């Protein structure tokens, strides 16, 4: 897939391309292409995740699946251009002879390419609502072997009960699965009917209970009443951070009934608790609401916290650390380094922490020179350090447009950020950090692209919607969309209602003018340019590929861009 043009002035375009601000893009799957069965078609919905060795895992929609010929969900897994479908709805259930899947949920993939997913089994004489849900696992070394991890109705380790409803799975880079489940049995009452388990490294069929309702909440005089799977993260070392509602002991009402708990090598500990002192500040932590914690590979967590009794314009904070070792990262009202009179106004309740300890979050500024058009920022923070990744009103790299809000971001395994953001009044772009201080353009709305992988053919389409992953860090057990090899995976939908999944490598600069994709800009490409030179969009010889500034003319400005790259070699293909 090749960018046919970008809306940038000549000088900016040359500068951006020279700095690697334009990326080479490869199709993973064009929706509607042939599927794995005779007469079937394949679509991927929701952006798939990526491993560090180039494997993709996502949920596909396959038509004409056997034996019924219906359209069902399937696990799509493999390298770009060679996806396999190791499990699909109506297909056989590994570990349950004679049973078939009814539906599947989106898979997770870790750095080395292990995959896990949830499935629901079709009701039958041996399957009812108590045992139809389960988790399955695929090791990267055996990509066609799907193994059961756990299933409803099976004995729940650490209890006298059996698993019931299973949900909230996470997968770390050690190959461990973390999951939330309800239990049913003789030792179950309302307050202990849910828990969190993790599998044993190297043995996904064995799991260990890590926390359960009615467990003591660390060293607090209180007990777990409710566990929230959506507010649960899982590190490469097996540490778990989760939001819990508490009861009993010192709990009096809603002002002190919530905590972030940390399940680590020392057992269950308190990471943050309402009413406890906020380290480094003369205040206590205030109420915990719907705050999403984050965790990195080393088990260092980051979270949003309110302060009780602080001024309203300085009562929110970001902390990072481990139990009994928290440090303040950011507080509302902090002055921006190097920007006298400019202060942090507010920030997101969803900070993400990278493996190096940096915390990434969105926020807004106030103070000298700040207007509604330039207040929004994406920040990289550490104690005593705040860096702006981008700010509304700044020129977006690789475009002639400015950032205008609407940011959705995630962290890749390398700790670098990728994000979508509004551009100007009507466009949206996808960007990724080529290094910690240089976001580069991956793709944007209204861009015409060539999705045909062949160097001698074209299939031009105009981007209408761009989607990529968001709100995940590179090592918290959830999907990852940006690998350590600089690959970003994303979905693009086009103005002709077609769509597809694509892979962009932000470590490689594209060469403007390599129209035949043979790795250089040479006389063959000059022939393509010359055939279109002087044409307008209404002429039969018009070609949008050499119309670099997208003004409907292939003119002297475009010739200047082509000339700047003429003779380039080593272009990504």
XYZ file of C-alpha atoms in Angstrom:
573
model
C 0.000 0.000 0.000
C 1.568 3.242 -1.094
C 0.648 6.810 -0.280
C -0.451 8.361 -3.532
C -0.218 11.873 -2.206
C -0.176 13.917 0.955
C -1.534 17.404 1.419
C 1.701 19.216 2.242
C 3.597 22.179 0.841
C 6.749 21.324 -1.102
C 9.259 22.420 1.530
C 7.453 20.560 4.298
C 7.048 17.456 2.203
C 10.726 17.256 1.327
C 11.759 17.869 4.926
C 9.323 15.298 6.264
C 10.316 12.623 3.778
C 14.006 13.188 4.403
C 13.402 12.756 8.150
C 11.416 9.546 7.632
C 8.018 11.125 8.281
C 6.328 9.148 5.526
C 5.967 5.394 6.032
C 5.723 2.394 3.771
C 2.464 0.491 4.271
C 1.732 -3.174 3.536
C -1.699 -4.856 3.287
C -2.371 -7.568 5.868
C -5.861 -8.415 4.634
C -8.221 -6.567 2.319
C -11.712 -7.272 3.557
C -13.651 -9.371 1.094
C -10.668 -11.356 -0.130
C -10.943 -15.173 -0.427
C -11.250 -16.968 2.903
C -10.007 -20.378 4.034
C -12.953 -22.412 2.703
C -14.255 -22.910 -0.858
C -16.335 -19.904 -1.816
C -15.705 -18.125 1.481
C -14.681 -14.504 2.000
C -12.718 -13.042 4.901
C -13.118 -9.759 6.771
C -11.330 -8.637 9.922
C -13.303 -6.452 12.266
C -11.600 -4.626 15.112
C -7.923 -3.848 14.720
C -5.808 -6.974 15.266
C -2.777 -7.032 17.542
C 0.846 -7.737 16.593
C 3.815 -9.678 17.980
C 7.450 -8.614 17.830
C 8.175 -11.203 15.149
C 5.576 -9.898 12.713
C 2.662 -12.201 13.547
C -0.876 -10.794 13.492
C -3.820 -12.016 15.574
C -7.352 -10.748 15.125
C -11.001 -11.713 14.934
C -12.153 -12.342 11.371
C -15.594 -12.808 9.871
C -15.646 -15.762 7.449
C -18.504 -16.491 5.086
C -19.580 -19.965 3.902
C -17.995 -21.810 6.835
C -18.598 -25.560 7.027
C -20.653 -27.488 7.761
C -23.590 -25.075 7.648
C -22.326 -22.521 5.128
C -23.039 -19.672 7.546
C -20.973 -16.569 8.303
C -19.061 -16.933 11.567
C -16.192 -15.482 13.548
C -12.716 -16.957 13.281
C -9.293 -16.449 14.852
C -6.995 -15.011 12.144
C -3.349 -15.669 12.977
C -0.062 -15.491 11.102
C 2.204 -13.134 9.147
C 0.840 -10.407 6.878
C -0.363 -11.924 3.619
C -0.393 -15.493 4.974
C -3.033 -15.573 7.695
C -4.331 -18.924 8.928
C -7.575 -19.617 10.778
C -6.853 -22.147 13.565
C -10.296 -21.787 15.194
C -13.680 -20.670 13.893
C -17.332 -20.567 14.883
C -19.084 -23.863 13.955
C -15.616 -25.467 14.080
C -14.471 -28.210 16.474
C -13.663 -27.344 20.080
C -10.171 -28.510 21.135
C -10.433 -30.575 24.296
C -14.165 -31.221 23.823
C -14.659 -34.012 21.257
C -17.885 -33.750 19.285
C -18.591 -30.155 20.350
C -18.438 -27.057 18.156
C -17.854 -23.375 18.813
C -20.816 -21.008 18.736
C -18.769 -17.791 18.788
C -15.271 -16.486 19.494
C -13.907 -13.292 21.051
C -10.963 -11.214 19.841
C -7.606 -12.867 20.602
C -4.568 -11.526 22.430
C -1.007 -12.024 21.162
C 2.235 -11.501 23.080
C 5.733 -10.491 21.975
C 6.843 -13.941 20.831
C 3.540 -14.743 19.110
C 1.644 -16.838 21.687
C -2.108 -16.332 21.332
C -5.045 -16.760 23.695
C -8.751 -16.245 23.121
C -12.156 -16.817 24.691
C -14.804 -18.958 23.066
C -18.412 -19.959 23.610
C -19.452 -23.525 22.811
C -22.722 -24.476 21.110
C -25.350 -25.818 23.517
C -25.758 -29.588 23.315
C -26.560 -32.623 25.437
C -23.205 -32.170 27.210
C -22.991 -28.379 27.140
C -25.150 -25.927 29.100
C -24.730 -22.375 30.362
C -22.461 -23.534 33.191
C -19.729 -25.011 30.955
C -20.011 -23.393 27.541
C -17.411 -20.641 28.090
C -13.681 -21.215 28.042
C -10.190 -20.017 27.137
C -7.849 -21.555 24.560
C -4.137 -21.065 23.847
C -1.831 -21.285 20.820
C 1.940 -21.417 21.334
C 4.002 -19.603 18.733
C 6.136 -22.725 18.194
C 3.061 -24.814 17.298
C 0.777 -22.371 15.444
C -1.733 -25.014 14.321
C -2.202 -26.566 17.779
C -5.012 -25.032 19.835
C -4.996 -26.127 23.488
C -7.675 -25.638 26.162
C -6.703 -23.502 29.160
C -9.828 -23.512 31.296
C -13.541 -24.083 30.847
C -16.649 -23.456 32.865
C -17.559 -26.441 35.015
C -13.935 -27.439 35.627
C -12.565 -27.460 39.207
C -11.391 -23.997 40.273
C -7.922 -24.280 41.873
C -7.708 -22.903 45.392
C -11.426 -23.475 46.045
C -13.912 -26.292 46.621
C -15.906 -25.013 43.676
C -16.121 -25.121 39.895
C -15.603 -22.355 37.379
C -18.681 -20.599 36.030
C -18.604 -17.436 33.929
C -15.096 -16.688 32.572
C -14.073 -13.220 31.402
C -11.431 -10.474 31.449
C -8.464 -12.394 30.005
C -4.946 -10.960 29.841
C -1.768 -12.454 28.303
C 1.753 -11.480 29.301
C 5.015 -11.889 27.406
C 5.964 -14.870 29.589
C 3.046 -16.788 28.080
C 0.872 -16.622 31.207
C -2.874 -16.098 30.959
C -4.684 -14.093 33.635
C -8.462 -14.418 33.845
C -11.444 -13.451 35.956
C -14.091 -16.074 36.755
C -17.115 -16.738 38.874
C -17.319 -19.973 40.877
C -20.146 -22.202 42.032
C -19.972 -24.811 44.782
C -20.317 -25.667 48.451
C -17.902 -22.997 49.702
C -19.506 -20.153 47.727
C -21.494 -17.248 49.115
C -22.285 -13.956 47.405
C -19.090 -12.190 48.469
C -16.619 -14.890 47.413
C -18.145 -16.071 44.149
C -15.553 -14.330 41.956
C -11.784 -14.383 41.681
C -8.662 -13.937 39.558
C -6.459 -16.822 38.402
C -3.225 -16.998 36.390
C -1.753 -19.926 34.498
C 1.609 -21.479 35.291
C 4.404 -20.401 32.881
C 4.871 -23.105 30.256
C 1.779 -25.003 31.410
C -1.324 -23.075 30.256
C -3.615 -25.891 31.405
C -2.693 -25.289 35.073
C -3.865 -22.182 36.937
C -3.371 -20.636 40.385
C -5.835 -18.554 42.409
C -4.420 -15.041 42.989
C -7.323 -13.169 44.626
C -10.907 -13.937 45.590
C -13.867 -12.262 47.214
C -13.640 -12.241 51.039
C -9.814 -12.290 50.908
C -8.240 -9.751 53.249
C -7.230 -6.649 51.272
C -3.512 -6.714 52.010
C -2.739 -5.238 55.412
C -6.024 -3.340 55.563
C -8.682 -4.227 58.087
C -11.069 -4.852 55.223
C -12.015 -7.602 52.777
C -12.636 -7.897 49.049
C -16.297 -7.584 48.161
C -16.104 -7.086 44.384
C -13.369 -7.383 41.710
C -13.614 -5.395 38.471
C -12.078 -7.294 35.525
C -12.155 -4.255 33.236
C -9.831 -2.438 35.679
C -7.274 -5.254 35.796
C -3.754 -5.275 34.304
C -1.113 -8.020 34.224
C 2.674 -7.654 33.980
C 5.343 -9.859 32.399
C 6.473 -10.869 35.887
C 2.990 -12.057 36.787
C 2.029 -9.070 38.982
C -1.647 -8.064 38.850
C -3.191 -4.698 39.671
C -6.966 -4.513 39.993
C -9.697 -2.289 41.380
C -11.627 -3.805 44.281
C -14.640 -2.784 46.307
C -14.186 -3.578 50.014
C -16.369 -4.395 53.006
C -16.102 -5.104 56.719
C -13.515 -4.061 59.258
C -12.724 -0.336 59.011
C -14.931 0.249 55.975
C -17.678 2.679 56.899
C -19.229 3.934 53.651
C -18.464 4.792 50.003
C -15.686 7.184 51.059
C -13.338 4.350 52.085
C -14.631 1.220 50.353
C -12.316 1.118 47.292
C -8.673 0.224 46.711
C -6.216 -0.637 43.981
C -4.770 -3.991 45.037
C -1.488 -5.534 43.907
C -1.064 -9.294 43.651
C 2.678 -9.945 43.494
C 5.358 -12.281 44.852
C 4.528 -11.227 48.414
C 0.851 -12.031 48.033
C -1.935 -9.485 48.069
C -0.835 -5.916 48.915
C -2.365 -2.450 48.809
C -1.207 -0.161 46.019
C -3.583 2.728 46.765
C -6.378 3.107 49.294
C -8.855 5.877 49.906
C -8.068 7.986 53.008
C -4.390 6.916 53.167
C -1.675 9.632 52.902
C -0.649 10.591 49.369
C 3.178 10.234 49.279
C 5.027 13.521 48.938
C 1.954 15.672 49.607
C 0.172 16.928 52.753
C -3.105 15.289 51.731
C -4.829 11.932 51.801
C -6.025 10.082 48.740
C -9.650 10.842 47.952
C -12.304 8.623 46.446
C -11.452 6.041 43.797
C -13.876 5.991 40.900
C -13.503 4.534 37.425
C -9.743 4.996 37.271
C -7.865 2.609 35.003
C -4.482 1.492 36.345
C -1.574 0.622 34.065
C 1.466 -1.614 34.611
C 4.760 -2.219 32.827
C 6.857 -5.348 32.288
C 8.687 -4.847 35.598
C 5.496 -4.629 37.632
C 5.633 -0.843 38.144
C 2.120 0.554 38.118
C 0.730 3.996 37.281
C -2.633 5.405 38.273
C -4.756 8.530 38.517
C -5.600 9.649 42.056
C -7.700 12.377 43.624
C -6.615 14.289 46.729
C -8.900 14.896 49.675
C -8.890 18.489 50.947
C -6.735 20.025 48.198
C -7.807 23.073 46.208
C -10.111 22.152 43.347
C -7.600 23.297 40.721
C -4.844 21.087 42.239
C -6.662 18.004 43.518
C -5.750 15.384 40.913
C -2.457 13.518 40.537
C -0.631 10.741 38.707
C 1.473 8.305 40.751
C 3.696 5.406 39.761
C 5.404 2.647 41.718
C 4.777 -0.493 43.741
C 3.177 -1.068 47.155
C 4.794 1.156 49.812
C 7.016 2.733 47.167
C 4.939 5.273 45.268
C 6.260 8.477 43.733
C 4.385 11.508 42.469
C 4.666 11.937 38.692
C 2.294 14.808 37.951
C -0.150 17.077 39.742
C -2.810 19.385 38.427
C -1.428 22.930 38.592
C 2.209 21.947 37.936
C 4.103 24.493 35.848
C 5.309 23.244 32.478
C 9.119 23.060 32.262
C 10.536 25.761 29.996
C 7.125 27.442 29.653
C 6.893 30.184 32.318
C 3.326 30.955 33.301
C 1.897 27.816 31.641
C 0.400 25.154 33.918
C -1.226 21.730 33.775
C -4.961 22.332 33.874
C -6.339 18.794 33.855
C -5.438 15.345 32.541
C -6.808 11.940 31.663
C -7.860 9.310 34.185
C -6.162 6.692 31.988
C -2.388 7.112 32.226
C -0.221 4.454 30.582
C 3.237 3.469 31.814
C 6.071 2.361 29.533
C 8.760 -0.147 30.453
C 11.268 2.666 31.112
C 8.877 4.159 33.684
C 7.636 7.064 31.553
C 3.935 7.800 31.981
C 1.956 8.861 28.913
C -1.350 10.705 29.163
C -3.494 13.370 27.557
C -4.105 16.696 29.251
C -4.729 20.371 28.782
C -2.807 23.522 29.622
C -3.765 26.882 31.035
C -1.957 30.176 31.494
C 0.127 32.516 29.354
C -0.625 32.259 25.646
C -2.950 29.286 26.033
C -6.172 29.365 24.007
C -8.864 26.720 23.392
C -7.117 25.929 20.102
C -3.721 25.078 21.633
C -4.564 23.854 25.135
C -4.695 20.103 24.407
C -1.474 18.077 24.765
C -0.172 14.515 24.768
C 2.457 14.274 27.492
C 5.356 11.992 28.416
C 6.068 12.343 32.138
C 8.422 11.129 34.842
C 9.054 12.604 38.305
C 10.456 16.083 37.669
C 10.092 15.784 33.889
C 7.282 16.667 31.461
C 7.698 16.461 27.678
C 5.097 17.384 25.077
C 4.707 14.698 22.397
C 2.327 16.978 20.507
C 0.169 20.005 21.217
C -3.006 21.180 19.551
C -2.212 23.955 17.092
C 1.173 22.428 16.198
C 1.788 21.479 12.587
C 1.216 17.736 12.215
C 4.280 16.000 10.719
C 3.918 15.082 7.057
C 0.904 17.361 6.540
C 0.019 21.018 6.130
C -2.614 20.708 8.878
C -2.493 21.350 12.607
C -3.420 19.036 15.449
C -6.929 19.813 16.725
C -7.738 17.282 19.457
C -9.580 13.973 19.490
C -6.438 12.038 20.420
C -6.547 8.295 21.069
C -3.219 6.739 21.982
C -1.473 3.561 23.054
C 2.063 2.465 23.928
C 3.961 -0.153 21.963
C 6.323 -2.730 23.435
C 9.305 -0.434 22.849
C 7.711 2.271 25.004
C 6.990 4.491 22.020
C 3.549 5.932 21.386
C 1.159 5.719 18.460
C -1.988 7.796 18.259
C -4.801 9.086 16.096
C -5.638 12.793 16.257
C -7.912 15.248 14.523
C -6.227 17.422 11.917
C -7.672 20.814 11.021
C -11.446 20.860 10.713
C -12.172 17.546 9.029
C -9.236 15.148 8.769
C -7.765 12.523 11.095
C -4.219 11.155 11.052
C -2.460 8.140 12.516
C 1.015 8.878 13.878
C 3.723 6.857 15.608
C 6.936 7.793 17.365
C 9.871 6.893 15.150
C 11.973 7.713 18.208
C 10.935 9.211 21.570
C 10.771 12.757 20.240
C 9.658 12.443 16.618
C 6.111 11.336 15.715
C 5.774 10.433 12.036
C 2.709 10.248 9.835
C 1.470 6.732 9.086
C -1.753 7.503 7.205
C -4.601 9.992 7.211
C -8.135 10.571 6.043
C -8.560 11.925 2.468
C -5.236 10.412 1.430
C -5.289 8.400 -1.804
C -3.385 5.142 -1.449
C -2.426 2.216 -3.654
C -3.418 -1.013 -1.861
C -2.141 -3.368 -4.565
C 1.066 -5.009 -3.296
C 2.312 -5.575 -6.845
C 4.922 -3.016 -7.985
C 3.474 -2.963 -11.506
C -0.212 -2.551 -10.643
C -2.360 0.040 -8.946
C -5.521 -0.121 -6.861
C -6.144 3.454 -5.742
C -8.568 4.152 -2.909
C -9.219 7.168 -0.683
C -9.049 6.757 3.089
C -12.278 7.675 4.895
C -11.696 6.240 8.408
C -8.565 5.176 10.330
C -8.665 3.018 13.461
C -5.871 1.700 15.635
C -5.566 0.420 19.180
C -5.829 2.741 22.142
C -5.625 2.877 25.928
C -3.142 0.011 26.254
C 0.482 -0.048 27.261
C 3.059 -2.392 25.814
C 3.140 -4.824 28.738
C -0.159 -4.791 30.628
C -1.578 -8.066 29.288
C -3.819 -6.495 26.676
C -3.525 -6.057 22.899
C -0.401 -4.428 21.473
C -0.498 -2.673 18.095
C 3.071 -1.294 17.857
C 5.972 -3.759 17.950
C 9.589 -3.266 18.935
C 10.407 -3.721 15.232
C 8.650 -0.402 14.425
C 5.554 -2.087 12.923
C 2.164 -0.455 13.552
C -1.010 -2.347 12.636
C -4.200 -0.428 11.833
C -7.525 -0.542 10.009
C -8.395 1.743 7.105
C -11.858 2.150 5.610
C -12.186 3.767 2.210
C -14.746 6.047 0.611
C -15.981 3.211 -1.645
C -17.074 1.235 1.485
C -14.159 -1.204 1.232
C -11.709 -1.670 4.087
C -8.667 -3.586 5.206
C -5.968 -4.175 7.784
C -2.516 -2.724 7.093
C 0.969 -2.756 8.537
C 3.227 0.311 8.585
C 6.883 0.314 9.483
C 7.808 3.701 10.938
C 11.489 2.863 10.981
C 11.728 3.057 7.191
C 11.388 6.218 5.113
C 9.398 6.059 1.927
C 10.871 7.451 -1.271
C 8.540 9.872 -3.015
C 8.537 8.957 -6.689
C 9.266 5.212 -6.513
C 6.117 4.579 -8.531
C 7.097 1.100 -9.753
C 8.226 0.029 -6.262
C 11.521 -1.400 -7.441
C 13.452 0.176 -4.568
C 14.770 3.302 -6.293
C 13.646 6.501 -7.996
C 15.034 6.193 -11.502
C 14.289 6.770 -15.180
C 11.424 4.289 -15.104
C 9.710 6.409 -12.477
C 10.569 9.542 -14.430
C 8.592 8.066 -17.315
C 5.551 7.703 -15.076
C 5.968 11.269 -13.874
C 6.510 12.627 -17.387
C 3.368 10.925 -18.709
C 1.282 12.797 -16.137
C 3.180 16.095 -16.100
C 0.964 19.049 -17.000
C -2.275 17.140 -16.491
C -5.220 18.080 -14.308
C -7.614 15.777 -12.483
C -10.042 15.940 -15.418
C -7.485 14.822 -18.016
C -7.264 11.164 -19.098
C -3.515 11.060 -18.412
C -3.858 12.416 -14.886
C -2.272 10.157 -12.239
C -2.728 11.035 -8.546
C 0.535 9.348 -7.544
C 2.797 12.162 -8.889
C 0.356 14.819 -7.630
C 2.230 15.076 -4.351
C 0.522 18.204 -3.053
C -2.971 16.951 -4.043
C -3.944 20.158 -5.829
C -5.385 18.381 -8.866
C -2.381 19.362 -10.991
C 0.849 17.583 -11.778
C 2.932 20.718 -12.056
C 6.282 22.314 -11.261
C 5.747 21.948 -7.532
C 5.405 18.185 -7.937
C 8.429 18.168 -10.226
C 10.435 19.765 -7.416
C 9.448 16.945 -5.044
C 10.244 14.286 -7.617
C 13.578 15.928 -8.346
C 14.493 15.944 -4.649
C 14.183 12.149 -4.553
C 15.429 11.312 -8.058
C 18.353 8.918 -7.736
C 17.313 7.640 -4.286
C 18.020 3.964 -3.634
C 17.143 1.543 -0.872
C 13.509 2.638 -0.864
C 11.246 0.306 1.153
C 9.259 -2.018 -1.087
